[in-house]
XYZ file of C-alpha atoms in Angstrom:
372
model
C -12.111 -4.411 -15.390
C -14.462 -6.609 -13.404
C -13.288 -8.114 -10.130
C -12.812 -11.893 -10.239
C -14.471 -13.899 -7.467
C -12.388 -14.913 -4.442
C -12.370 -18.493 -3.127
C -14.596 -18.835 -0.071
C -12.742 -20.322 2.891
C -9.204 -19.735 1.625
C -7.010 -17.882 4.141
C -3.284 -18.498 3.731
C -2.049 -16.449 6.701
C -4.935 -17.384 8.975
C -4.552 -21.117 8.397
C -0.776 -20.992 8.832
C -1.235 -19.130 12.117
C -3.859 -21.633 13.259
C -1.538 -24.555 12.434
C 1.005 -23.032 14.840
C -1.681 -22.758 17.541
C -0.847 -19.137 18.223
C 2.937 -19.587 18.396
C 3.764 -18.204 14.928
C 6.244 -15.392 15.554
C 6.746 -12.764 12.830
C 7.930 -9.693 14.749
C 9.026 -7.630 11.747
C 5.967 -8.311 9.595
C 3.892 -7.763 12.728
C 5.306 -4.331 13.463
C 4.840 -3.346 9.831
C 1.120 -4.059 10.309
C 0.494 -7.507 8.839
C -2.360 -8.309 11.239
C -3.752 -4.773 11.026
C -4.953 -5.409 7.490
C -7.368 -8.102 8.706
C -10.621 -8.045 10.657
C -9.142 -10.686 12.945
C -5.453 -10.823 13.818
C -3.359 -13.722 12.561
C -3.028 -16.223 15.435
C 0.218 -15.397 17.215
C 0.640 -11.979 15.553
C -1.258 -9.248 17.401
C -2.304 -5.984 15.777
C 0.361 -3.279 16.021
C -0.972 -0.268 18.032
C 1.323 1.996 16.000
C 2.288 0.093 12.847
C 5.485 1.042 11.092
C 4.005 0.783 7.581
C 0.961 1.645 5.562
C -1.062 -1.533 5.174
C -3.872 -2.894 3.036
C -4.864 -5.559 0.547
C -5.046 -5.897 -3.225
C -7.722 -7.638 -5.309
C -6.691 -9.588 -8.403
C -8.716 -8.687 -11.490
C -7.245 -11.345 -13.791
C -9.327 -14.502 -14.166
C -6.247 -16.668 -13.580
C -4.455 -16.910 -10.253
C -0.900 -17.969 -10.968
C 2.402 -16.102 -10.894
C 2.217 -14.895 -14.481
C -1.289 -13.469 -14.099
C -0.341 -11.788 -10.823
C 2.942 -10.295 -12.027
C 1.521 -9.131 -15.346
C -1.351 -7.389 -13.607
C 1.061 -5.751 -11.152
C 3.100 -4.370 -14.024
C 0.124 -2.956 -15.912
C -0.586 -5.580 -18.580
C -4.060 -6.666 -19.674
C -5.565 -9.865 -18.214
C -4.788 -13.124 -20.006
C -7.259 -15.619 -21.494
C -8.500 -18.607 -19.504
C -10.412 -21.655 -20.749
C -12.654 -23.131 -18.041
C -14.482 -25.213 -20.691
C -11.352 -26.292 -22.552
C -9.699 -24.830 -25.654
C -11.609 -24.077 -28.857
C -11.839 -27.115 -31.118
C -10.121 -25.229 -33.942
C -6.970 -24.918 -31.831
C -7.089 -28.578 -30.807
C -7.553 -29.627 -34.449
C -4.491 -27.629 -35.532
C -2.352 -29.230 -32.814
C -3.543 -32.672 -33.926
C -2.806 -31.911 -37.580
C 0.652 -30.493 -36.845
C 1.688 -33.354 -34.557
C -0.027 -36.185 -36.413
C -1.454 -37.288 -33.071
C -4.937 -37.231 -31.594
C -5.655 -35.052 -28.563
C -7.478 -36.192 -25.425
C -8.896 -34.496 -22.297
C -8.974 -30.759 -23.242
C -10.458 -29.574 -19.966
C -9.266 -28.263 -16.584
C -7.495 -31.048 -14.699
C -4.970 -31.613 -11.936
C -1.574 -32.381 -13.471
C -0.964 -35.450 -11.332
C -4.544 -36.703 -11.723
C -4.559 -36.361 -15.493
C -1.549 -38.625 -16.024
C -2.981 -41.102 -13.504
C -6.297 -41.179 -15.384
C -5.033 -40.946 -18.987
C -1.328 -41.833 -18.865
C -1.714 -45.532 -19.638
C -4.007 -44.715 -22.541
C -1.451 -42.223 -23.827
C 1.250 -44.917 -23.712
C -0.962 -47.282 -25.715
C -2.181 -44.803 -28.351
C 0.508 -42.111 -28.585
C -2.114 -39.413 -28.138
C -1.381 -35.995 -26.589
C -2.844 -35.171 -23.192
C -3.868 -31.523 -23.390
C -5.321 -29.863 -20.294
C -5.605 -26.520 -18.541
C -6.474 -25.106 -15.099
C -8.063 -22.005 -13.658
C -5.017 -20.103 -14.883
C -3.955 -18.922 -18.314
C -2.105 -22.064 -19.316
C -2.089 -24.931 -21.817
C -0.286 -28.045 -20.615
C 0.656 -30.932 -22.893
C 1.674 -34.207 -21.252
C 3.245 -37.283 -22.813
C 5.310 -40.255 -21.684
C 8.970 -39.760 -22.564
C 9.254 -43.309 -23.967
C 6.306 -42.692 -26.311
C 6.907 -39.104 -27.405
C 10.545 -37.991 -27.079
C 11.057 -34.782 -25.136
C 12.296 -32.806 -28.142
C 9.207 -33.795 -30.136
C 6.998 -32.658 -27.259
C 8.847 -29.337 -27.147
C 8.321 -28.907 -30.894
C 4.579 -29.458 -30.466
C 4.463 -26.960 -27.600
C 6.306 -24.353 -29.662
C 3.677 -24.756 -32.372
C 0.859 -24.430 -29.843
C 2.535 -21.291 -28.548
C 2.199 -19.634 -31.983
C -1.604 -19.981 -31.848
C -1.995 -18.475 -28.398
C -0.159 -15.173 -28.746
C -3.258 -13.091 -29.556
C -5.132 -11.147 -30.593
C -8.070 -13.543 -30.093
C -6.441 -15.700 -27.431
C -3.570 -14.644 -25.164
C -2.405 -17.583 -23.052
C 0.338 -16.972 -20.512
C 2.162 -20.283 -20.748
C 2.297 -23.437 -22.836
C 3.937 -26.079 -20.645
C 5.514 -29.334 -21.793
C 4.791 -31.957 -19.113
C 6.777 -35.140 -19.826
C 6.423 -38.056 -17.440
C 7.896 -41.526 -16.930
C 6.923 -44.745 -15.187
C 5.423 -48.149 -15.992
C 1.804 -47.581 -14.958
C -0.677 -45.136 -13.436
C 0.397 -45.910 -9.890
C 4.035 -45.130 -10.623
C 3.984 -42.232 -13.100
C 6.343 -39.360 -12.202
C 6.529 -35.973 -13.907
C 10.149 -35.314 -14.832
C 12.486 -32.344 -14.598
C 12.233 -31.994 -18.403
C 9.240 -29.695 -17.958
C 9.612 -26.588 -20.090
C 7.532 -23.405 -20.091
C 6.957 -21.502 -23.333
C 5.811 -18.094 -22.127
C 3.934 -15.287 -23.823
C 5.974 -12.235 -24.692
C 4.606 -9.116 -22.956
C 1.890 -7.684 -25.161
C 2.810 -4.063 -24.447
C 5.464 -2.141 -22.480
C 5.410 -2.982 -18.774
C 6.220 -0.817 -15.770
C 9.666 -2.431 -15.890
C 10.105 -1.436 -19.545
C 9.090 2.145 -18.789
C 11.598 2.410 -15.962
C 14.348 0.879 -18.079
C 13.622 3.158 -21.038
C 13.706 6.171 -18.714
C 17.249 5.264 -17.679
C 16.559 3.752 -14.263
C 18.270 0.579 -13.064
C 15.911 -2.423 -13.054
C 17.009 -5.459 -11.047
C 15.250 -8.834 -10.858
C 15.695 -11.415 -8.102
C 14.011 -14.814 -8.568
C 11.792 -16.004 -11.412
C 10.463 -12.585 -12.410
C 12.825 -12.422 -15.384
C 11.255 -15.572 -16.855
C 7.736 -14.257 -16.266
C 8.487 -11.211 -18.422
C 10.623 -13.139 -20.939
C 13.668 -11.085 -19.960
C 12.128 -7.768 -20.989
C 13.330 -4.603 -19.316
C 15.771 -5.838 -16.675
C 19.258 -4.387 -16.287
C 20.484 -7.214 -14.055
C 19.042 -10.546 -12.923
C 19.709 -12.984 -10.083
C 18.552 -16.610 -10.102
C 17.425 -17.956 -6.714
C 18.097 -21.475 -5.458
C 15.844 -20.885 -2.448
C 14.154 -18.138 -0.428
C 17.267 -17.601 1.656
C 19.447 -17.477 -1.454
C 17.050 -14.817 -2.731
C 17.414 -12.821 0.483
C 21.201 -13.081 0.118
C 20.744 -11.430 -3.283
C 18.535 -8.746 -1.725
C 21.289 -7.983 0.804
C 23.819 -7.799 -2.038
C 21.656 -5.418 -4.064
C 21.045 -3.169 -1.060
C 24.792 -2.589 -0.799
C 24.828 -1.209 -4.348
C 24.409 2.461 -5.121
C 21.704 2.776 -7.767
C 18.480 4.593 -8.528
C 15.764 2.296 -9.725
C 13.569 -0.705 -8.999
C 14.438 -4.113 -7.529
C 11.694 -6.714 -8.076
C 12.107 -9.814 -5.875
C 10.121 -13.065 -6.009
C 10.592 -15.741 -3.324
C 9.085 -18.937 -4.666
C 9.499 -21.458 -1.820
C 6.258 -20.356 -0.135
C 4.424 -21.475 -3.264
C 6.283 -24.464 -4.659
C 7.640 -26.052 -1.484
C 4.753 -25.515 0.923
C 1.602 -24.056 -0.652
C 1.075 -26.650 -3.380
C 2.156 -29.412 -1.013
C -0.365 -28.215 1.588
C 2.267 -27.982 4.320
C 1.259 -25.218 6.780
C 4.108 -26.025 9.172
C 6.685 -25.650 6.415
C 4.967 -22.506 5.142
C 5.075 -21.022 8.643
C 8.774 -21.813 9.063
C 9.465 -20.171 5.689
C 7.641 -17.062 6.941
C 9.671 -17.111 10.153
C 12.911 -17.361 8.163
C 11.827 -14.548 5.853
C 10.794 -12.358 8.763
C 14.216 -12.745 10.326
C 15.891 -11.633 7.097
C 13.366 -8.825 6.694
C 14.717 -7.337 9.913
C 18.082 -6.797 8.228
C 16.386 -5.231 5.198
C 14.495 -2.774 7.408
C 17.707 -1.874 9.230
C 19.563 -1.186 5.963
C 16.877 0.861 4.204
C 18.003 4.358 3.296
C 15.810 7.394 3.845
C 14.854 7.580 0.161
C 14.131 3.847 -0.236
C 10.564 2.571 -0.591
C 9.793 -1.022 0.429
C 6.632 -2.767 -0.817
C 5.852 -6.276 0.478
C 3.042 -8.132 -1.282
C 2.197 -11.385 -3.093
C 1.277 -12.420 -6.633
C -1.462 -14.895 -5.603
C -2.662 -17.039 -2.727
C -1.707 -20.649 -2.075
C -3.373 -21.635 1.186
C -1.591 -24.692 2.658
C -4.653 -25.322 4.824
C -7.118 -25.469 1.918
C -8.383 -28.452 -0.091
C -6.651 -29.550 -3.276
C -3.199 -28.504 -4.453
C -3.940 -25.476 -6.639
C -3.411 -21.769 -6.033
C -6.172 -20.117 -4.015
C -7.744 -16.853 -5.132
C -7.357 -14.422 -2.240
C -6.793 -10.756 -1.632
C -3.049 -10.374 -1.123
C -1.423 -8.366 1.687
C 0.147 -4.989 0.975
C 2.746 -3.427 3.309
C 4.476 -0.188 2.298
C 7.280 1.457 4.273
C 10.030 4.046 3.952
C 12.232 5.457 6.721
C 11.179 8.896 5.460
C 7.529 8.334 6.399
C 6.149 10.441 9.235
C 2.899 8.492 9.554
C 1.338 5.098 8.888
C -2.180 3.789 8.385
C -4.606 1.876 6.188
C -4.460 1.836 2.400
C -7.778 -0.002 2.182
C -8.477 -2.725 -0.356
C -6.967 -1.771 -3.688
C -9.221 -2.756 -6.638
C -6.390 -4.250 -8.724
C -2.807 -5.458 -8.420
C -2.010 -2.784 -11.014
C -2.085 -0.148 -8.245
C 1.341 -1.495 -7.261
C 2.847 -0.743 -10.673
C 1.100 2.620 -10.915
C 2.647 3.595 -7.574
C 6.119 2.540 -8.712
C 5.812 4.717 -11.821
C 4.497 7.611 -9.742
C 7.461 7.230 -7.387
C 9.780 7.916 -10.335
C 7.542 10.666 -11.782
C 6.695 8.609 -14.875
C 3.347 8.558 -16.639
C 1.022 5.792 -15.498
C -0.549 3.336 -17.924
C -4.104 2.242 -18.623
C -4.510 0.183 -15.451
C -4.026 1.047 -11.810
C -4.196 4.021 -9.461
C -1.183 5.186 -7.492
C -1.375 5.329 -3.689
C 1.878 7.315 -3.415
C 0.123 10.498 -2.283
C -1.292 8.599 0.712
C 2.223 7.865 1.990
C 3.277 10.744 4.250
């Protein structure tokens, strides 16, 4: 697989640290080696002379840069299709024929900008606003007073059937209803619904589950994999609610894999370009991470990473393509050190399989043997 290009100037951790003017305090992430994986330390977080963990970075191969692309690559699935020039006309024509409505836009667009620019037209004509982004997604927007929500869902379900492969595999078809009287007052509503692609082949999670290991999900990971392979799931209301679930799971006696996603960094602060809020969320997480480190058993393996970047100090509101941090620790380790820059997120999943002595898939190389 060919490496996708990173976004020049994006630096989530660096910009958050700079916003705090050197006062960002993350003692637990710091002692694991968070700043050691960079050429320059994060402002406020010095390099650890003797880091607790192995540390490195991972490069995303997938062309998209959202949660689904990141998680699927981690768990060994092939990259999804993206449409930087818009969707093929044949697909657009079929949506128009099925819905009885014309389609406008069909190009990458900001979700808030597209309803500002085309929402009044959509109210007048009843057309469908179809757009995409740099990620593997089709979004269909319509005013709720013009196209009822259930009708929009029906159209999205049809679109989903055309994007399941083999020619085009799109991660999500998203219904984007909005309300309001005019372009200056349009609001996207909570009636958004995601119609996700079923995993195209067995994932790392499926392999663990089929081998008899417990597989636990905390956060939105269950939705990303359409419920495949998990023994037990926990829905998070917030990052701290998610960490409460982590504490609960760590009290349980099981052999297997717990996959946790904390979404507030992304939805609450990254997209809203709020570096102060992002930094406080990191501080709160770091505090809870201290309890996790204290409660790890000798045979536990902790991997801290991310599924994409979302630099709150960067332009725009979209995800930012960046190499993600990788911190790996177990109380049984006798040493620590660099893991380098891993060529794909799939190295994470390959390492998880290797940890349980299961055969690795097509993508990814395990770094388990480097952990001593």
